[in-house]
Amino acid sequence: MNTTKKIQSALISVFSKEGLEPIVRKLHSQNVILYSTGGTEDFIKNLGIPVVPVEDVTSYPSILGGRVKTLHPKVFGGILNRQDNESDVQQMQEFNIPQIDLVIVDLYPFEKTVASGASEADIIEKIDIGGISLIRAAAKNFKDTVIVASVDQYSTLLDLITNQDGATSLADRKLLATKAFHVSSHYDSAIFNYFNTDETVYKASIAEGQVLRYGENPHQKGFYFGDFEAMFNKVHGKELSYNNLLDVDAAVNLIAEFKTDAPTFAILKHNNACGLATRTSISEAYNAALACDPTSAFGGVLISNAKIDVATATEINKLFCEVVIAPEYDAAAIEILQEKKNRIILIQNEVELPNKQVRSCLNGLLIQERNNITDNKEGLTTVTTTTPTTQEIQDLLFASKICKNTKSNTIVFAKNGTLISSGTGQTSRVDALLQAIEKAKTFGFDLNGAVMASDAFFPFPDCVEIAKNAGITAVIQPGGSIKDQLSIDYCNENKLAMVFTGTRHFKH
C-alpha cells in the first residue's frame, strides 16, 4: 500500500509570519490551493499569491472579534476525513467539503504574554482556541493530513516539500503529528499552570531537551531538560556532562548565599564545598579557598561572585579544574583560562531559579519549595552566658551559609571568612564533626578561635564537648531538641558561645 501523499491543499493560520514566505511560494509553485484567515490571508495576498478566505468555504465571517474563524464542520471535516473510508468520502461530496491536506498553525504566544507582565484580560485573549483545535484534528488524522504546529517546524516542512516535490510519507506525517502533540500539550500545561492554585497538582512541560554524553555513569543514558543558555554564556570548553551539571547547580546555589558579600570564591567537588573564602579581592579569595583543601580541588568546579581578573585566572590556570563560573571576566583572563582545551568557562547570567525543587522518588516525584532562608544576624538567639564576638558572628553566619548547601549530616568549621574544613554526608553528626577535625589537621589549620555550624540540632552535648576540646569558641545551630539544655549547660560551664537560628537546613 502506497502511503505517500501529495499535498494539494493547505490551510494556513499562523501568529508568526517569520519564515512563512518561502513555504507559501513553494506551495504556490506546486499548484497547492491555499486557504487562510485574517492576518495570514492578508500576508499571502500581499505576496501576490492567490488565497481562498475560509469564510468563503464556511459562508460565515470571522465573528466575536476574531475568536471564531475556523471552528466549522467544513474546515474540520476537510481535515479529519478518512480518505480510505467510503462513508467519509460520500459525506465530503454530499456537504461539499474541500479536502485539506496540510495545516500550518502557529499559536498565540501565551507564555510570552504571561512573562511580559500583561494584564489578565490580555493573557486570556492569548489562549488559542481555533489553532489548538486545528493542531489536534490534523495530528489525529496524520494518516492523511500533514500538520505543522509551530514556527519552529517551518524549515522542516520547507525541506520536505522541496526535496520530495510536495509529497510526504506516512513516517513524515506521523513524526510531525508527534511534534504537534508536543506543542499542544506544552501549550495546555502553560495555561493550566497560569490558572492553577492547587499545590497538590503538578504539571510540568519543558519544550527542549538535550542529550548528554551519558548519565552519572557511562552505562547510563542522560538528558538535560532546561534552558541552560538563559542561565549561562558558555565561552569555552567541552560539553557539560550529567555530573558537571549537578556540580554547577550546587555551585550556583552556594554562591547565591554570598551574592551581595565581598569578593567570594568557592571550589566544589561532588556537590559540596571543599574550599570557600571571602576577601577584599577575588584573587585573595581564590587563593584562600584553594588552601582549604587543594587535594579535593583537583577536578573541581570553581565559582566566583565577582569578576575574574588576570591575577586570579593566572592562579586558576595552575589547577586542573572542570568548570569555572563567574558573572564576568576580564578579556585577558578568558584568554588565559582557554589555554586548557577542555576547561568549561561559563558566564553566569541573572536568572531567577524555580521556587519548586523536583526529584524522582519511588514510582513518583517529590516536590518541595526551595530553601530560601539564609540565616542572618537579626534571626540569631544567643542561648549561652558567653556572647559571641562581632567577628565570631560574622564567621558563624558565613559557616551557616556553607552548611546549608552541604550534604547532611554536616559540620562546618570557619575562621576569618574562610572555610577551614567540613564533615559531609555522614550517618551521625559526631562522625561529621570528627571528620571535620581530622581534615583541618591534615591541612594544618589551627581550630583555636574557629566557629562551628551544624545543619540540625544536637540531641546530646557530645558534639559541643568535642568541638570545645578542638579549639572551637562559638557554635551556630537551629536548636529544637528536647535536650537542648544539656548542650547549653556544657557551653556555659566551658565559656563557649552558642546561638540558635530556629531554622534547620537538612540537605539530602
XYZ file of C-alpha atoms in Angstrom:
508
model
C 0.000 0.000 0.000
C 1.419 3.359 -1.034
C 1.195 5.768 1.927
C 2.943 8.658 0.185
C 0.574 11.572 -0.358
C 0.904 14.665 -2.479
C -0.155 17.944 -0.862
C -2.827 19.557 -2.995
C -4.427 21.941 -0.475
C -3.309 23.763 2.647
C -4.914 25.744 5.434
C -2.551 28.350 6.868
C -3.470 30.257 10.050
C -0.442 31.497 11.972
C 0.571 34.102 14.517
C 4.210 34.397 13.441
C 4.805 35.004 9.741
C 8.593 34.809 10.055
C 9.887 32.132 7.692
C 6.457 31.624 6.130
C 7.070 33.330 2.774
C 9.283 30.650 1.172
C 6.783 27.970 2.206
C 3.877 29.846 0.640
C 5.823 30.466 -2.552
C 6.896 26.830 -2.787
C 3.328 25.584 -2.207
C 2.051 28.008 -4.853
C 4.674 26.792 -7.337
C 3.412 23.260 -6.712
C -0.178 24.347 -7.525
C -1.407 23.844 -3.951
C -4.738 25.527 -3.154
C -4.248 27.854 -0.167
C -6.918 28.625 2.430
C -6.394 31.200 5.136
C -7.869 33.709 7.592
C -7.310 37.233 8.869
C -3.752 38.475 9.044
C -2.314 35.368 7.414
C -4.692 35.772 4.493
C -3.547 39.385 4.051
C 0.088 38.266 4.261
C -0.414 35.761 1.426
C -2.334 38.260 -0.707
C 0.463 40.805 -0.272
C 2.847 38.252 -1.775
C 0.688 38.312 -4.891
C -0.370 34.712 -4.377
C -3.992 33.554 -4.651
C -5.655 32.529 -1.390
C -9.192 31.354 -0.594
C -10.689 33.022 2.510
C -12.009 30.430 4.960
C -15.259 32.404 5.177
C -15.863 31.604 1.516
C -15.779 27.930 2.468
C -17.915 28.200 5.615
C -20.218 31.012 4.477
C -19.589 32.554 7.893
C -17.428 35.606 8.566
C -14.897 35.811 11.371
C -17.023 36.636 14.425
C -16.727 37.649 18.077
C -13.706 39.830 17.487
C -11.813 37.051 15.756
C -12.461 34.451 18.453
C -14.281 32.244 15.930
C -12.802 31.880 12.449
C -12.044 28.257 11.597
C -14.372 26.411 14.020
C -16.729 24.978 11.404
C -17.611 21.476 10.056
C -16.463 22.411 6.566
C -12.999 23.173 7.923
C -12.678 20.299 10.365
C -14.369 17.872 8.014
C -11.729 18.722 5.422
C -9.009 17.941 7.953
C -10.475 14.912 9.753
C -11.966 12.919 6.892
C -10.523 9.451 6.329
C -9.697 9.176 2.666
C -9.970 5.373 2.692
C -13.371 5.427 4.409
C -16.268 5.170 1.935
C -18.773 6.886 4.242
C -16.384 9.810 4.840
C -15.802 10.190 1.110
C -19.555 10.270 0.440
C -20.189 12.874 3.142
C -17.383 15.062 1.817
C -19.180 15.097 -1.526
C -22.656 15.454 0.000
C -21.763 18.513 2.051
C -19.334 19.989 -0.458
C -16.404 19.915 1.977
C -12.995 20.755 0.487
C -10.117 18.388 1.197
C -7.335 19.897 3.337
C -4.045 18.014 3.084
C -1.802 20.373 5.062
C -2.449 22.521 8.123
C 0.087 25.158 9.194
C -0.518 26.765 12.588
C 1.492 28.946 14.950
C -0.335 29.522 18.224
C -0.895 32.806 20.046
C 2.145 33.450 22.297
C 0.555 32.648 25.650
C 3.776 32.083 27.631
C 5.438 35.221 26.286
C 2.358 37.258 27.145
C 2.369 35.952 30.720
C 6.113 36.616 31.042
C 5.631 40.188 29.796
C 3.508 41.034 32.836
C 0.427 41.719 30.721
C -2.998 42.122 32.268
C -5.187 39.090 32.856
C -7.533 40.237 30.090
C -4.670 40.327 27.581
C -3.412 36.951 28.770
C -6.838 35.331 28.379
C -7.084 36.606 24.810
C -3.820 34.809 24.055
C -5.393 31.425 24.820
C -5.657 29.980 21.328
C -8.832 28.005 20.633
C -9.072 27.600 16.869
C -5.359 26.982 16.455
C -5.125 24.304 19.116
C -8.206 22.600 17.661
C -6.682 22.600 14.174
C -3.473 21.095 15.532
C -5.228 18.262 17.363
C -7.507 17.476 14.417
C -4.707 17.343 11.862
C -2.388 15.401 14.175
C -5.117 12.865 14.941
C -5.620 12.309 11.203
C -1.900 12.025 10.394
C -2.631 9.100 8.067
C -3.995 11.619 5.582
C -3.082 15.088 6.859
C 0.199 16.942 7.369
C 0.393 19.171 10.458
C 2.958 21.888 11.112
C 2.233 23.224 14.589
C 4.891 25.836 15.210
C 7.149 28.358 13.516
C 9.995 26.107 14.724
C 8.840 23.472 12.215
C 8.571 25.759 9.173
C 12.060 24.853 7.949
C 11.321 21.132 8.317
C 8.231 21.488 6.143
C 10.069 23.555 3.540
C 12.763 20.879 3.262
C 10.130 18.149 2.891
C 8.083 19.784 0.171
C 11.197 20.949 -1.667
C 13.099 17.657 -1.596
C 10.044 15.445 -2.110
C 8.171 17.631 -4.602
C 5.264 18.311 -2.255
C 4.820 14.703 -1.174
C 5.045 13.227 2.327
C 5.370 9.689 3.622
C 3.365 8.217 6.479
C 6.526 8.362 8.620
C 6.898 12.078 7.809
C 3.314 12.781 8.799
C 3.496 10.735 11.992
C 6.680 12.500 13.094
C 5.072 15.899 12.504
C 1.978 14.724 14.411
C 4.204 13.762 17.345
C 5.756 17.224 17.322
C 2.271 18.724 17.099
C 1.019 16.897 20.191
C 4.175 18.058 21.970
C 3.292 21.650 21.059
C -0.349 21.295 22.130
C 0.401 19.526 25.433
C 3.097 22.074 26.327
C 0.703 24.911 25.500
C -2.078 23.435 27.642
C 0.321 22.841 30.547
C 1.376 26.503 30.453
C -2.261 27.609 30.551
C -3.082 25.217 33.387
C -0.115 26.385 35.456
C -1.197 30.003 34.975
C -4.598 29.197 36.454
C -3.632 26.515 38.975
C -3.625 27.330 42.699
C -3.741 23.719 43.959
C -0.239 22.799 45.084
C -1.148 19.105 45.244
C -1.497 19.050 41.458
C 1.711 19.194 39.434
C 2.193 19.590 35.700
C 5.460 20.441 34.016
C 6.453 20.679 30.388
C 9.854 21.652 29.035
C 9.875 22.239 25.312
C 13.504 21.366 24.587
C 15.786 18.644 25.917
C 19.485 17.967 25.480
C 21.152 14.576 25.101
C 24.171 14.279 27.396
C 27.219 12.112 26.767
C 25.891 9.771 29.453
C 24.352 9.895 32.907
C 26.017 9.616 36.287
C 27.999 6.657 34.920
C 28.951 5.725 31.337
C 26.442 2.862 31.169
C 23.510 5.208 31.949
C 21.735 7.404 29.409
C 21.492 11.050 30.437
C 19.370 14.015 29.385
C 19.008 17.627 30.488
C 15.718 19.487 30.226
C 16.050 23.201 30.804
C 17.199 26.475 29.296
C 20.911 26.333 30.018
C 21.646 29.193 27.628
C 19.385 31.516 29.634
C 21.478 30.892 32.751
C 24.946 30.863 31.219
C 27.001 32.030 28.280
C 29.399 29.186 27.570
C 32.544 30.731 26.123
C 34.881 27.749 26.063
C 35.316 24.060 26.707
C 33.792 20.655 26.145
C 30.120 19.770 26.520
C 28.905 19.590 30.094
C 28.229 16.142 31.481
C 25.456 14.976 33.816
C 27.811 15.230 36.797
C 29.109 18.626 35.642
C 25.545 19.939 35.642
C 24.885 18.651 39.163
C 28.061 20.345 40.396
C 27.213 23.568 38.552
C 23.768 23.530 40.174
C 25.323 23.105 43.616
C 27.826 25.875 42.894
C 25.145 28.319 41.748
C 23.032 27.664 44.837
C 26.023 28.076 47.138
C 27.389 31.300 45.658
C 23.886 32.810 45.731
C 24.251 32.911 49.530
C 27.215 35.295 49.050
C 25.819 37.327 46.153
C 25.996 40.691 47.945
C 29.064 39.892 50.048
C 32.648 40.992 49.500
C 34.594 39.051 46.832
C 33.936 35.357 47.494
C 35.297 32.293 45.755
C 34.121 28.697 46.153
C 35.502 25.373 44.973
C 33.136 22.387 44.907
C 33.587 18.676 44.468
C 30.708 16.213 44.287
C 28.188 18.954 45.111
C 29.953 20.027 48.336
C 32.272 22.960 49.016
C 35.858 21.876 49.584
C 37.058 25.480 49.657
C 35.417 28.854 50.188
C 36.696 32.221 51.283
C 35.699 35.882 51.364
C 38.418 38.505 50.964
C 38.960 42.072 49.754
C 39.922 40.881 46.251
C 38.825 37.907 44.195
C 42.403 36.666 43.736
C 42.911 36.608 47.505
C 39.572 34.813 47.901
C 40.584 32.187 45.329
C 43.972 31.503 46.932
C 42.388 31.207 50.370
C 39.654 28.894 49.041
C 42.228 26.674 47.326
C 44.261 26.418 50.529
C 41.251 24.906 52.318
C 41.703 21.579 50.527
C 43.988 21.657 47.460
C 43.685 17.880 47.124
C 39.907 17.876 46.662
C 40.080 20.977 44.453
C 41.668 18.875 41.689
C 38.985 18.358 39.027
C 36.501 20.573 40.837
C 34.021 23.260 39.872
C 35.067 26.852 40.646
C 32.668 29.751 41.103
C 33.061 33.426 41.942
C 30.601 36.136 42.967
C 32.760 38.796 41.274
C 34.682 39.427 38.051
C 37.638 37.113 37.496
C 40.697 39.182 36.672
C 44.049 38.277 35.153
C 45.709 37.645 38.510
C 43.006 35.180 39.513
C 42.922 33.474 36.115
C 46.700 33.024 36.238
C 46.400 31.170 39.557
C 43.398 29.116 38.408
C 45.326 28.052 35.318
C 47.766 26.164 37.544
C 44.938 23.886 38.698
C 43.187 21.152 36.755
C 39.503 22.016 37.097
C 36.408 21.049 35.122
C 34.367 24.266 35.209
C 34.919 27.955 36.031
C 31.868 30.181 36.635
C 31.728 33.942 37.212
C 29.373 36.838 36.470
C 32.075 38.370 34.260
C 35.735 38.079 33.262
C 38.462 40.361 32.025
C 39.066 39.573 28.350
C 42.671 38.659 29.089
C 41.509 36.375 31.901
C 39.391 34.369 29.462
C 42.372 34.018 27.130
C 44.410 32.569 29.982
C 41.682 30.145 31.074
C 41.187 28.998 27.461
C 44.714 27.608 27.422
C 43.226 24.355 28.760
C 41.273 22.943 25.810
C 38.545 21.107 27.731
C 38.067 23.549 30.598
C 34.471 24.803 30.629
C 34.170 28.580 31.100
C 30.722 29.924 31.960
C 29.433 33.463 32.396
C 26.527 33.336 34.837
C 23.508 35.455 33.929
C 20.925 36.941 36.263
C 18.145 34.345 36.134
C 15.537 33.645 38.782
C 15.591 29.978 39.735
C 12.350 27.985 40.079
C 10.826 28.080 43.549
C 9.954 24.378 43.374
C 12.542 21.614 43.528
C 11.631 18.291 41.929
C 13.258 14.876 42.184
C 12.177 11.347 41.358
C 11.229 9.102 44.270
C 9.976 5.500 44.146
C 7.346 5.469 41.393
C 6.645 9.194 41.553
C 8.060 12.603 42.373
C 8.972 14.554 45.472
C 8.383 18.302 45.235
C 9.297 20.957 47.742
C 9.769 24.693 47.962
C 13.338 25.908 47.551
C 15.129 26.572 50.851
C 15.139 30.354 50.545
C 16.020 31.126 54.165
C 19.533 32.409 54.764
C 20.421 32.797 58.414
C 21.104 36.409 59.393
C 22.190 38.353 62.440
C 18.677 39.520 63.278
C 17.444 35.919 63.464
C 20.065 34.722 65.932
C 19.277 33.998 69.571
C 22.207 33.769 71.955
C 21.363 30.947 74.371
C 24.566 30.962 76.427
C 26.003 33.295 79.033
C 29.017 33.799 76.754
C 28.122 36.126 73.880
C 29.835 35.676 70.514
C 32.122 38.490 69.399
C 31.426 40.551 66.282
C 33.987 38.512 64.316
C 32.530 35.263 65.595
C 29.029 36.296 64.496
C 30.360 37.048 61.024
C 32.066 33.669 60.879
C 29.031 31.872 62.291
C 26.793 33.253 59.558
C 29.496 32.518 56.960
C 29.688 28.897 58.175
C 25.900 28.604 58.250
C 25.629 29.549 54.563
C 28.077 26.787 53.662
C 26.391 24.306 55.993
C 23.004 24.939 54.360
C 24.471 23.921 50.992
C 26.363 20.835 52.172
C 25.055 17.265 52.294
C 23.664 16.178 55.664
C 24.771 15.244 58.219
C 27.245 18.066 58.130
C 29.528 20.101 60.359
C 31.363 23.178 59.065
C 34.333 24.955 60.649
C 35.136 28.541 59.645
C 37.517 31.277 60.710
C 38.072 34.809 59.437
C 35.838 34.387 56.411
C 37.389 31.084 55.397
C 36.085 27.529 55.265
C 38.530 25.583 57.420
C 37.010 22.150 56.927
C 33.752 20.236 56.915
C 32.351 16.813 57.607
C 29.816 15.937 54.947
C 27.163 13.301 54.327
C 27.841 11.289 57.457
C 25.404 8.938 59.184
C 25.958 10.623 62.532
C 26.690 14.207 63.496
C 29.591 13.057 65.691
C 31.157 11.330 62.675
C 30.766 14.534 60.664
C 32.415 16.514 63.454
C 35.339 14.089 63.789
C 35.801 14.114 60.016
C 35.966 17.911 60.008
C 38.533 17.944 62.822
C 40.716 15.368 61.083
C 40.528 17.232 57.797
C 41.529 20.531 59.435
C 44.556 18.816 60.977
C 45.502 17.244 57.632
C 45.841 20.669 56.005
C 47.484 22.315 59.000
C 44.642 24.585 60.137
C 44.527 25.857 63.696
C 40.981 25.428 65.052
C 41.602 27.653 68.067
C 39.205 30.580 67.694
C 37.277 28.925 64.839
C 33.485 28.566 64.848
C 31.246 25.589 64.138
C 27.960 25.298 62.211
C 25.587 22.341 62.259
C 22.701 21.768 59.867
C 20.498 20.352 62.663
C 20.289 20.341 66.445
C 22.494 18.427 68.887
C 20.496 15.787 70.781
C 23.383 15.366 73.237
C 26.227 17.596 74.457
C 28.913 15.328 72.945
C 29.367 17.472 69.825
C 29.921 20.736 71.678
C 32.314 18.980 74.035
C 34.383 17.554 71.164
C 34.310 20.946 69.407
C 35.438 22.799 72.538
C 38.350 20.412 73.018
C 39.367 21.023 69.392
C 39.531 24.815 69.945
C 36.092 25.968 68.737
C 34.859 29.088 70.535
C 31.371 29.626 69.087
C 28.614 27.431 67.681
C 25.591 28.056 65.436
C 22.786 25.512 65.223
C 18.993 25.542 64.752
C 18.084 24.299 68.239
C 14.854 22.442 68.847
C 15.992 19.297 70.642
C 14.182 18.333 73.838
C 17.685 18.037 75.257
C 18.962 21.439 74.073
C 19.639 22.426 77.657
C 22.337 19.757 78.001
C 24.383 21.402 75.238
C 23.649 24.886 76.611
C 24.780 23.844 80.087
C 28.046 22.428 78.764
C 28.723 25.648 76.806
C 28.006 27.780 79.874
C 30.313 25.681 82.030
C 33.101 25.946 79.469
C 32.641 29.545 78.261
C 31.572 28.509 74.763
C 29.214 30.853 72.874
C 26.235 29.301 71.144
C 23.446 30.808 69.043
C 20.216 29.271 67.790
C 18.762 30.122 64.383
C 15.427 28.328 64.702
C 15.853 27.012 61.132
C 17.064 23.531 60.230
C 18.990 23.136 56.966
C 18.927 19.445 56.082
C 20.144 18.669 52.561
C 19.700 15.098 51.384
